[in-house]
CSV table of C-alpha atoms and ligand atoms in Angstrom, one decimal:
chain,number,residue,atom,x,y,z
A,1,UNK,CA,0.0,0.0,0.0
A,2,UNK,CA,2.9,2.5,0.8
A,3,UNK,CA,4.4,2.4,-2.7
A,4,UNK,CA,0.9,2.8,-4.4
A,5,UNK,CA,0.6,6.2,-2.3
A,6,UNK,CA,3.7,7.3,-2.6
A,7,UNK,CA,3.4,6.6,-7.2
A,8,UNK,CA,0.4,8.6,-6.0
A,9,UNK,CA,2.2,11.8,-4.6
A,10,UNK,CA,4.7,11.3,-7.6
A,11,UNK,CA,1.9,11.5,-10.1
A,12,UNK,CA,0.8,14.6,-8.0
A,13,UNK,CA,-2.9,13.0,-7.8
A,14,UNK,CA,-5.0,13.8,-5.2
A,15,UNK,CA,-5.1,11.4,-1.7
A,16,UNK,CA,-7.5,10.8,0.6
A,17,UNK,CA,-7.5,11.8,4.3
A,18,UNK,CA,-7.1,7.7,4.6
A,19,UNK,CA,-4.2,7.2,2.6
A,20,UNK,CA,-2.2,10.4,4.7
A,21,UNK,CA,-3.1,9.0,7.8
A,22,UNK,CA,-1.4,5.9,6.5
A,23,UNK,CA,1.6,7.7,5.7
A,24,UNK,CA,1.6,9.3,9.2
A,25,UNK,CA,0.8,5.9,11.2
A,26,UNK,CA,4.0,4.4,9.4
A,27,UNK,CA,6.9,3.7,11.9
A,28,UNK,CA,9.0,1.1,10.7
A,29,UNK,CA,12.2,2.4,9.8
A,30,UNK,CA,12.0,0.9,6.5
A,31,UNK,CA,9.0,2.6,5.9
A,32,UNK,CA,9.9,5.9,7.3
A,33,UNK,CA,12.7,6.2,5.1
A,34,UNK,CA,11.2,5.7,1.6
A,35,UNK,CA,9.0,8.3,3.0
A,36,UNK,CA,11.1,10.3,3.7
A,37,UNK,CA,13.2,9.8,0.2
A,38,UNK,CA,9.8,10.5,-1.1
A,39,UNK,CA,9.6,14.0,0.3
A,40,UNK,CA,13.0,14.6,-0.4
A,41,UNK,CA,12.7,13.9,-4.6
A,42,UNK,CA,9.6,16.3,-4.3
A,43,UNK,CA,11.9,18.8,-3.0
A,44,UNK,CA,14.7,18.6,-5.3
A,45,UNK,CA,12.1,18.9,-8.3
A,46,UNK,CA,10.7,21.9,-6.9
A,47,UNK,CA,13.4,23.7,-5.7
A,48,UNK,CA,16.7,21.6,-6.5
A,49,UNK,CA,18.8,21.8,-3.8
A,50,UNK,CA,18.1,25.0,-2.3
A,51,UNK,CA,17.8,26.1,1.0
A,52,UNK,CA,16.3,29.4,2.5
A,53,UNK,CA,17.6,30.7,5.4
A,54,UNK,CA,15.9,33.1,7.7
A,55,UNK,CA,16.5,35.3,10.3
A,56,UNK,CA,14.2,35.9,13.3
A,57,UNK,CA,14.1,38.9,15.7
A,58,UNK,CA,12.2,38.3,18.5
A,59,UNK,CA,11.9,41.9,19.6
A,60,UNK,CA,8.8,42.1,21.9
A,61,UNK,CA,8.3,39.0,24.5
A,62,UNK,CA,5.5,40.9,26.2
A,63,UNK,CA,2.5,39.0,25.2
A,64,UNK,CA,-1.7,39.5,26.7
A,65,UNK,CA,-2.8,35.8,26.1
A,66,UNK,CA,-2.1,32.9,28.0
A,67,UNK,CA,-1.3,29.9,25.6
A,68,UNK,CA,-1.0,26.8,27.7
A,69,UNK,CA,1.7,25.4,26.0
A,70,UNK,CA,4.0,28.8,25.6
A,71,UNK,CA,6.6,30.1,28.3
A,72,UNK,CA,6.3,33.7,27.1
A,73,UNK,CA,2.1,33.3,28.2
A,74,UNK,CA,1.1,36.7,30.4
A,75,UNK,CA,0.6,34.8,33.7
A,76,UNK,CA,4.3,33.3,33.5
A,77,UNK,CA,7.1,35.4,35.4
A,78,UNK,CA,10.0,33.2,34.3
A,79,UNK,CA,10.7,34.6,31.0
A,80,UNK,CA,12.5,37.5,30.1
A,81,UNK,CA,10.1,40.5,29.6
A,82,UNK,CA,11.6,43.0,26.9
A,83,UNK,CA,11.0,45.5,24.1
A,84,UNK,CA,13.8,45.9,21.9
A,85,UNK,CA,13.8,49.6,20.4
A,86,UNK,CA,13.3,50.3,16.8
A,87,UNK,CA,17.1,50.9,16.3
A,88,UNK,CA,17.8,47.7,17.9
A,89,UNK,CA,16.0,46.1,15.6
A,90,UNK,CA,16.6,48.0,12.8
A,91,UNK,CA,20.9,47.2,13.9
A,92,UNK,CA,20.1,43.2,14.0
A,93,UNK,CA,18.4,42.8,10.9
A,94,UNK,CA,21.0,44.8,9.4
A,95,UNK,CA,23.6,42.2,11.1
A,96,UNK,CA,21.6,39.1,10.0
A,97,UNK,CA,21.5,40.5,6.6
A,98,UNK,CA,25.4,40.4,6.5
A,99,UNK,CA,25.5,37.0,7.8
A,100,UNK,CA,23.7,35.8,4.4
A,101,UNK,CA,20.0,35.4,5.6
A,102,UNK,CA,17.2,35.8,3.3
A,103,UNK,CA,14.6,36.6,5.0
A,104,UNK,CA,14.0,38.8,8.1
A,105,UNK,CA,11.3,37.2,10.6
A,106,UNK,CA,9.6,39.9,12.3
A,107,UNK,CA,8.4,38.4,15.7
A,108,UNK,CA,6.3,39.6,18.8
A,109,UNK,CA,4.0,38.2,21.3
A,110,UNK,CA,0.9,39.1,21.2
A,111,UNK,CA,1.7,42.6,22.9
A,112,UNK,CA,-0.7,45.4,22.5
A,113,UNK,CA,1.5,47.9,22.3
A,114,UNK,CA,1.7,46.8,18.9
A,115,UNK,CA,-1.6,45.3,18.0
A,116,UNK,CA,-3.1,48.0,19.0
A,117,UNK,CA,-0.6,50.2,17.9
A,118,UNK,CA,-0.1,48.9,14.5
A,119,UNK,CA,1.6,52.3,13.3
A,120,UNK,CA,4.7,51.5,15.2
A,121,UNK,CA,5.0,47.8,13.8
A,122,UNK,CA,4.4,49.3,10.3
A,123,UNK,CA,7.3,51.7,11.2
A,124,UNK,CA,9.8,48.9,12.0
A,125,UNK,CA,8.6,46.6,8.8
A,126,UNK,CA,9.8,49.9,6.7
A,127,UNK,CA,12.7,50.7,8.4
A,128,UNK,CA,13.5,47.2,8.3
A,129,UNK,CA,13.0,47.1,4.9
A,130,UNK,CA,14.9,50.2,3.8
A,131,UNK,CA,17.9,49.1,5.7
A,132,UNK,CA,18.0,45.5,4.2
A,133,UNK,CA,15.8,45.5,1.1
A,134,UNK,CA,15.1,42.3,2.7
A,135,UNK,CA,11.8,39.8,1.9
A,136,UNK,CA,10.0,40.7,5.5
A,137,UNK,CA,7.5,38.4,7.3
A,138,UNK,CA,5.6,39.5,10.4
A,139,UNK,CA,4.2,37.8,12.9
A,140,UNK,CA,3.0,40.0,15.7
A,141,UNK,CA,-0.6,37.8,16.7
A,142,UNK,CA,-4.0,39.0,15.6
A,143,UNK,CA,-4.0,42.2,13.8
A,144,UNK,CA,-7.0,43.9,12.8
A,145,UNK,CA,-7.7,44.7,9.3
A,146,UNK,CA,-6.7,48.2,8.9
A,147,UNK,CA,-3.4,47.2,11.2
A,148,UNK,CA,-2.7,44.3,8.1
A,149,UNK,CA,-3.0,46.7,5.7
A,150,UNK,CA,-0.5,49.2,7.5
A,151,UNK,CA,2.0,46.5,7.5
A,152,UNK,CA,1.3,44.9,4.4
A,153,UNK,CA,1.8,48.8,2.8
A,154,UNK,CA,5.2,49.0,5.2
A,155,UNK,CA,6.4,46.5,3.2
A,156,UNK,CA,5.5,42.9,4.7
A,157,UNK,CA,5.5,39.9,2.6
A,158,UNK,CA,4.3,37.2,5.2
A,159,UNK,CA,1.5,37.3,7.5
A,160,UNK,CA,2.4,34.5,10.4
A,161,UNK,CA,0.0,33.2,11.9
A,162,UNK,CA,-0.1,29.7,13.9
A,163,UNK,CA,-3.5,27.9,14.4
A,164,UNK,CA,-1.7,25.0,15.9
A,165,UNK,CA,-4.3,23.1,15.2
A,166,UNK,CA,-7.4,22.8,13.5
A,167,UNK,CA,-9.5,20.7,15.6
A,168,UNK,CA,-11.4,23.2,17.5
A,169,UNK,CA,-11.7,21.6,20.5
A,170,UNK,CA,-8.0,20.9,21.0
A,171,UNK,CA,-7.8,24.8,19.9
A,172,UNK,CA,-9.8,25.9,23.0
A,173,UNK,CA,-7.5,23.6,25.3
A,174,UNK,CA,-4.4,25.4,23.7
A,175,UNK,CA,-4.9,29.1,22.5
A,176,UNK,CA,-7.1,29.5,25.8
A,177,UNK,CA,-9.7,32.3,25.5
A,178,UNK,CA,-8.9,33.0,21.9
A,179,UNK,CA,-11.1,32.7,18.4
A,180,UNK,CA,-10.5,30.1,16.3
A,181,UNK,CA,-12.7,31.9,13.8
A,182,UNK,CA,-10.8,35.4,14.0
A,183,UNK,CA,-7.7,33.4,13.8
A,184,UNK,CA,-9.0,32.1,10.2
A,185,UNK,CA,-10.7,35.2,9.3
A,186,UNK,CA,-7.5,37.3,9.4
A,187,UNK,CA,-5.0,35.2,7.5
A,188,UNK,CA,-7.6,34.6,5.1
A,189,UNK,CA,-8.1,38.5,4.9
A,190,UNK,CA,-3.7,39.2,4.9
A,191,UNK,CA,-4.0,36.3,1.7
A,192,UNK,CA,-6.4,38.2,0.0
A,193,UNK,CA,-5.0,41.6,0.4
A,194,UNK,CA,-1.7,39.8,-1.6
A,195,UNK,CA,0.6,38.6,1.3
A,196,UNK,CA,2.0,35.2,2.0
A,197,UNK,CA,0.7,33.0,4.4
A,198,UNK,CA,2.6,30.9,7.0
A,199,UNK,CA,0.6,28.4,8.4
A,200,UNK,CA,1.9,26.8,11.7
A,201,UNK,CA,0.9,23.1,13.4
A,202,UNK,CA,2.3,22.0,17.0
A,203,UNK,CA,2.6,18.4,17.3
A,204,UNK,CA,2.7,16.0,20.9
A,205,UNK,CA,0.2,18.2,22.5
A,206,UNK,CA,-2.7,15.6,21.8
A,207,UNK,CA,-3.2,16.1,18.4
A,208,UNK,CA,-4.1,12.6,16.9
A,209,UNK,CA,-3.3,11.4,13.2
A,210,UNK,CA,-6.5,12.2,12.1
A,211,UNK,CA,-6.5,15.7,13.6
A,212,UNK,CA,-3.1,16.3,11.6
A,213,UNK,CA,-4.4,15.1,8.3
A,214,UNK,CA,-7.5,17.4,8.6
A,215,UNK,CA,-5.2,20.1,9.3
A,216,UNK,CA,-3.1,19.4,6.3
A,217,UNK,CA,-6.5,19.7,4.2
A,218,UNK,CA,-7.2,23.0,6.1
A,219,UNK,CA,-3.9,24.2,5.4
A,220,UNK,CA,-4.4,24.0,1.6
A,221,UNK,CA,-7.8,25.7,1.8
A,222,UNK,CA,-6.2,28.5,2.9
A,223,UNK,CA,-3.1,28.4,0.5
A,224,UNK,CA,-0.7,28.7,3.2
A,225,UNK,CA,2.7,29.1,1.2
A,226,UNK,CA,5.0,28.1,4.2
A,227,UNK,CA,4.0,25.6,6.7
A,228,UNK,CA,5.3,25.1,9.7
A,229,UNK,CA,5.4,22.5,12.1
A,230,UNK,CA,6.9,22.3,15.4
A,231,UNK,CA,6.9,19.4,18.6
A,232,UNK,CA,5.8,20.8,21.7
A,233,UNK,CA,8.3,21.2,24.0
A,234,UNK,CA,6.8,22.0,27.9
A,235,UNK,CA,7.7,24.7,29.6
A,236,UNK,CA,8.6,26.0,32.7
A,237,UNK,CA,5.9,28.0,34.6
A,238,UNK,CA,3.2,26.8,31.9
A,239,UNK,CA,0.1,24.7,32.6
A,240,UNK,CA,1.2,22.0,30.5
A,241,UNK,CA,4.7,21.8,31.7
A,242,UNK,CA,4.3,18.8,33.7
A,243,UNK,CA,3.4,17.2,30.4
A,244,UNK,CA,6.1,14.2,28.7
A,245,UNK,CA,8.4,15.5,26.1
A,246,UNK,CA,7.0,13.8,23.2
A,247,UNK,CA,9.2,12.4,20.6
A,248,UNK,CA,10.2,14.3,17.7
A,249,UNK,CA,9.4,11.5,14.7
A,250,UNK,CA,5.9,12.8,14.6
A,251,UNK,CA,6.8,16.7,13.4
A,252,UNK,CA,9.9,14.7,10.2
A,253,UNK,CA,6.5,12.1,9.3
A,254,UNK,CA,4.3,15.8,9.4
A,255,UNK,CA,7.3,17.5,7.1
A,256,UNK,CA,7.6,14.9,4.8
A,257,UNK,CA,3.7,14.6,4.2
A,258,UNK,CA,3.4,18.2,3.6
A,259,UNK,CA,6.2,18.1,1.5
A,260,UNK,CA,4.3,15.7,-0.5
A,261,UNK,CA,1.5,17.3,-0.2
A,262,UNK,CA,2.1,20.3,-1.5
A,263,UNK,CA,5.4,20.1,-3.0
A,264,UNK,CA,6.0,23.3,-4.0
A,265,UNK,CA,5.4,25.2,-0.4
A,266,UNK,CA,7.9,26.0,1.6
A,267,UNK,CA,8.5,24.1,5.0
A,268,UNK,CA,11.0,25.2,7.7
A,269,UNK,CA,13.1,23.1,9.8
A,270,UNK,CA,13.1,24.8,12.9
A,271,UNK,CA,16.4,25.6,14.9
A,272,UNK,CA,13.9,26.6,17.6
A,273,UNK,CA,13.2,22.8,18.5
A,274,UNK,CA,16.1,20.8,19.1
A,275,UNK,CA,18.8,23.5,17.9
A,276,UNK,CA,21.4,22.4,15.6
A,277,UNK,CA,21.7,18.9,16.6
A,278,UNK,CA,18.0,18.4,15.2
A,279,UNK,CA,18.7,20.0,11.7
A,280,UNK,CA,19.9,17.3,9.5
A,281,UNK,CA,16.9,14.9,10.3
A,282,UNK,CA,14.7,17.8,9.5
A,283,UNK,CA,16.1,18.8,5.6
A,284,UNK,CA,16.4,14.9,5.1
A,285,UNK,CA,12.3,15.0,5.8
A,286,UNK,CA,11.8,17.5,2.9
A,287,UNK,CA,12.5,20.4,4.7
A,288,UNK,CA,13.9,23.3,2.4
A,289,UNK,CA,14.1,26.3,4.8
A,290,UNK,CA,16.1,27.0,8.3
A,291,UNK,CA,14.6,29.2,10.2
A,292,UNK,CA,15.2,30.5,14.0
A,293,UNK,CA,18.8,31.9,13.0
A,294,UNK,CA,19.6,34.1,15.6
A,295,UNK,CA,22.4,36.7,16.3
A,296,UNK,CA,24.5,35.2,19.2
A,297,UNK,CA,25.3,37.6,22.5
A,298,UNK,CA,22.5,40.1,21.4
A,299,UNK,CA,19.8,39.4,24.1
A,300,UNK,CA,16.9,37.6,21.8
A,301,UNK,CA,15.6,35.1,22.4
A,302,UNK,CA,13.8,32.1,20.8
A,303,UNK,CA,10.6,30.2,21.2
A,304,UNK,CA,10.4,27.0,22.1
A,305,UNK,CA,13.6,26.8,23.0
A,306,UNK,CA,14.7,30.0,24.0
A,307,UNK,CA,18.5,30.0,24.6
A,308,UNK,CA,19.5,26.7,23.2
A,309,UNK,CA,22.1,27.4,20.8
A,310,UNK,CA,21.7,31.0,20.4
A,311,UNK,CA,24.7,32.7,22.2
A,312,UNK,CA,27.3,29.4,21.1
A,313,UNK,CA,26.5,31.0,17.8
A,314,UNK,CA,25.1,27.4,16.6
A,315,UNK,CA,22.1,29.0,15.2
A,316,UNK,CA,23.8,31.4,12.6
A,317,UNK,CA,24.4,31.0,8.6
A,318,UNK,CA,27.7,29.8,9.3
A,319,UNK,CA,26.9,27.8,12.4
A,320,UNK,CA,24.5,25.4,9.8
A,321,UNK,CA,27.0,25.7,7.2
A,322,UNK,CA,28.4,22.2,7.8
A,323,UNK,CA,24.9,20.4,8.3
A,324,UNK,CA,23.5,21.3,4.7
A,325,UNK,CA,26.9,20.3,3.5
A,326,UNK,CA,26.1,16.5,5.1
A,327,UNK,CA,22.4,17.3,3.7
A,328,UNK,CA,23.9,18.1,0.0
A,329,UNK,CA,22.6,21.1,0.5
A,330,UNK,CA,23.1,25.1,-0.2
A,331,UNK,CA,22.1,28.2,1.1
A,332,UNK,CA,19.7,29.9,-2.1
A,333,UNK,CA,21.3,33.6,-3.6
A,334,UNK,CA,19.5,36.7,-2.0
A,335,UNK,CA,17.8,37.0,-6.1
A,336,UNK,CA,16.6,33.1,-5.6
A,337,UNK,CA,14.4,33.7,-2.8
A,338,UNK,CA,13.2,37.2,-3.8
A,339,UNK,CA,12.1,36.0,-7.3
A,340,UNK,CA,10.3,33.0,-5.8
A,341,UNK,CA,8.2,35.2,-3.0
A,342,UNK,CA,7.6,37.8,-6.3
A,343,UNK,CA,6.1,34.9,-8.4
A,344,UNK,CA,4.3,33.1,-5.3
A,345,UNK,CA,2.8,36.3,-4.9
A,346,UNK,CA,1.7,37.3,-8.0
A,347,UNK,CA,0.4,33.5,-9.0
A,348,UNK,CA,-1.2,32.9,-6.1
A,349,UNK,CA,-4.1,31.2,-8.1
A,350,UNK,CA,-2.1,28.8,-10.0
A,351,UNK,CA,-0.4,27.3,-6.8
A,352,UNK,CA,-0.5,23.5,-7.2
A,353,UNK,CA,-1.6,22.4,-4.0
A,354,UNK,CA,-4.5,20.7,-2.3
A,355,UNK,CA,-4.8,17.8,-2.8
A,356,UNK,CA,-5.7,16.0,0.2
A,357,UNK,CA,-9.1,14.9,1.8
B,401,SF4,S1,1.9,31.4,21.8
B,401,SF4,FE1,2.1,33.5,21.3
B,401,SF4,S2,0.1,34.4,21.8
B,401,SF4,FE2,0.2,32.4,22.9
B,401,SF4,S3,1.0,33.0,24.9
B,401,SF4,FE3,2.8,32.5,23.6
B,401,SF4,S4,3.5,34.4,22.8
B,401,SF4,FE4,1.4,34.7,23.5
């Protein structure tokens, strides 16, 4: 049955939500690996072997919601609170840009003083931008519309936005307090007004196989052109931090089914999770971007994993160098990346994705 699916995905027909659940349930090393090989022949027809590298700037930790899987949630004191200042910011993207990056990752909690402020997070995308002529993603939380359309005239490219999941029940038990629906509405709205989506999924938190294939299919409905996925990690001082470290095979079995899912998409590996150690097993997935490079000794922080790897300087361009080398890998030129946001963005219809459930 594996090999008929996988002719399937190299014929680009459509599967049903069945036949990805199969490919998620399989385990056996064996199996796993002519996945995995599967994902990774999608990639090189897609986009050779290229990788994107971005750069991410986490310049406000402050954050009003109180995510039960996240350490930077408002009722934690254990993180670091900060607000990095616009020339900060504007002096680290200018940094990472030297260092070879493509991409400069705008990144906030959800912190009202700039969601409902979105003047000021307009004024860094631009002065971002100016400084590094830089492809720019943003993800500050939920905007409102007339914030998105600040940003998106500052200069943005991406909207980020993570749903986690699509089962709404499992939703309500992670982003507590939040709407799903406004979630939806407002990436759906930042597609439409011509930016690119990123779509994000966390995995271990009790999502089940059949709550990751429906999210797949809801990830093509919105023609998400990056799609993330990331294994929860628990945290110190959050509700779910008692919680077992789950393994990470089931975020490489949800990279490699995107990747053959929608082949042409973009799909991080995430320094964030595992730091360098975990990068390899990512791109050998189908991975074809590394994101979470951060600027060592600077005072930002990551995510899921906020120092790990950041100040040994194991989570810069030349810090990964040696892994995409073992991966037969290489970092894309600056003019490879821009001309593939350009095109994604104005061929949005034509995007060949979809084609699951
Ligand atoms: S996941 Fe984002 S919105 Fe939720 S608590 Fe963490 S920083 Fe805030």
């Amino acid at each position: 049955m594996l090999m008929k699916i996988l002719e399937k995905c190299r014929k680009r027909s459509r599967l049903s939500k069945e036949e990805i659940v199969y490919l998620l349930s399989r385990t056996d090393k064996r199996q796993t690996e002519q996945i995995f090989a599967a994902a990774r022949e999608a990639r090189q027809s897609e986009f050779g072997n290229k990788v994107f590298l971005y750069g991410f700037v986490y310049f406000s930790t402050y954050c009003k919601n109180d995510c039960s899987f996240c350490y930077y949630r408002k009722d934690n004191e254990n993180p670091p609170r900060y607000r990095k200042t616009l020339e900060e910011v504007v002096e680290t993207a200018k940094e990472l840009r030297e260092s070879g990056i493509h991409l400069i990752d705008l990144t906030t909690g959800d912190d009202p003083y700039y969601t409902g402020h979105p003047k000021r997070l307009a004024q860094i995308v631009k002065e971002v931008k100016e400084a590094t002529s830089l492809p720019v993603m943003v993800s500050p939380g939920v905007l409102d519309t007339e914030g998105l359309k600040l940003i998106r005239d500052a200069g943005a490219d991406w909207y980020a936005l993570y749903q986690e999941t699509h089962r709404k029940s499992l939703f309500e038990l992670l982003r507590l307090g939040q709407s799903y629906e406004e979630r939806m509405f407002i990436k759906a709205y930042a597609r439409d007004l011509g930016m690119l989506i990123e779509e994000g999924l966390l995995t271990g938190v009790g999502d089940t196989l059949d709550d990751r294939a429906h999210s797949f299919g809801e990830m093509g409905r919105l023609q998400a052109s990056q799609l993330r996925t990331m294994t929860f990690i628990p945290q110190e001082g959050a509700p779910l931090e008692g919680d077992e470290n789950p393994p990470f095979e089931d975020e490489l079995m949800n990279i490699a089914v995107m990747r053959l899912l929608f082949p042409d998409a973009l799909i991080p590996a995430s320094l964030d999770v595992e730091g360098l150690e975990g990068l390899e097993k990512r791109l050998m997935a189908g991975a074809n971007v590394v994101t979470s490079i951060i600027p060592p000794r600077k005072g930002y922080a990551g995510v899921a994993s906020c120092e790990h790897d950041i100040d040994d300087g194991f989570r810069t361009v030349e810090g990964i160098q040696e892994t995409l080398g073992r991966c037969r890998m290489e970092k894309a030129t600056a003019g490879e990346y821009e001309k593939w946001v350009a095109d994604r963005r104005k061929c949005r219809k034509t995007w060949s994705s979809i084609k699951c459930g």
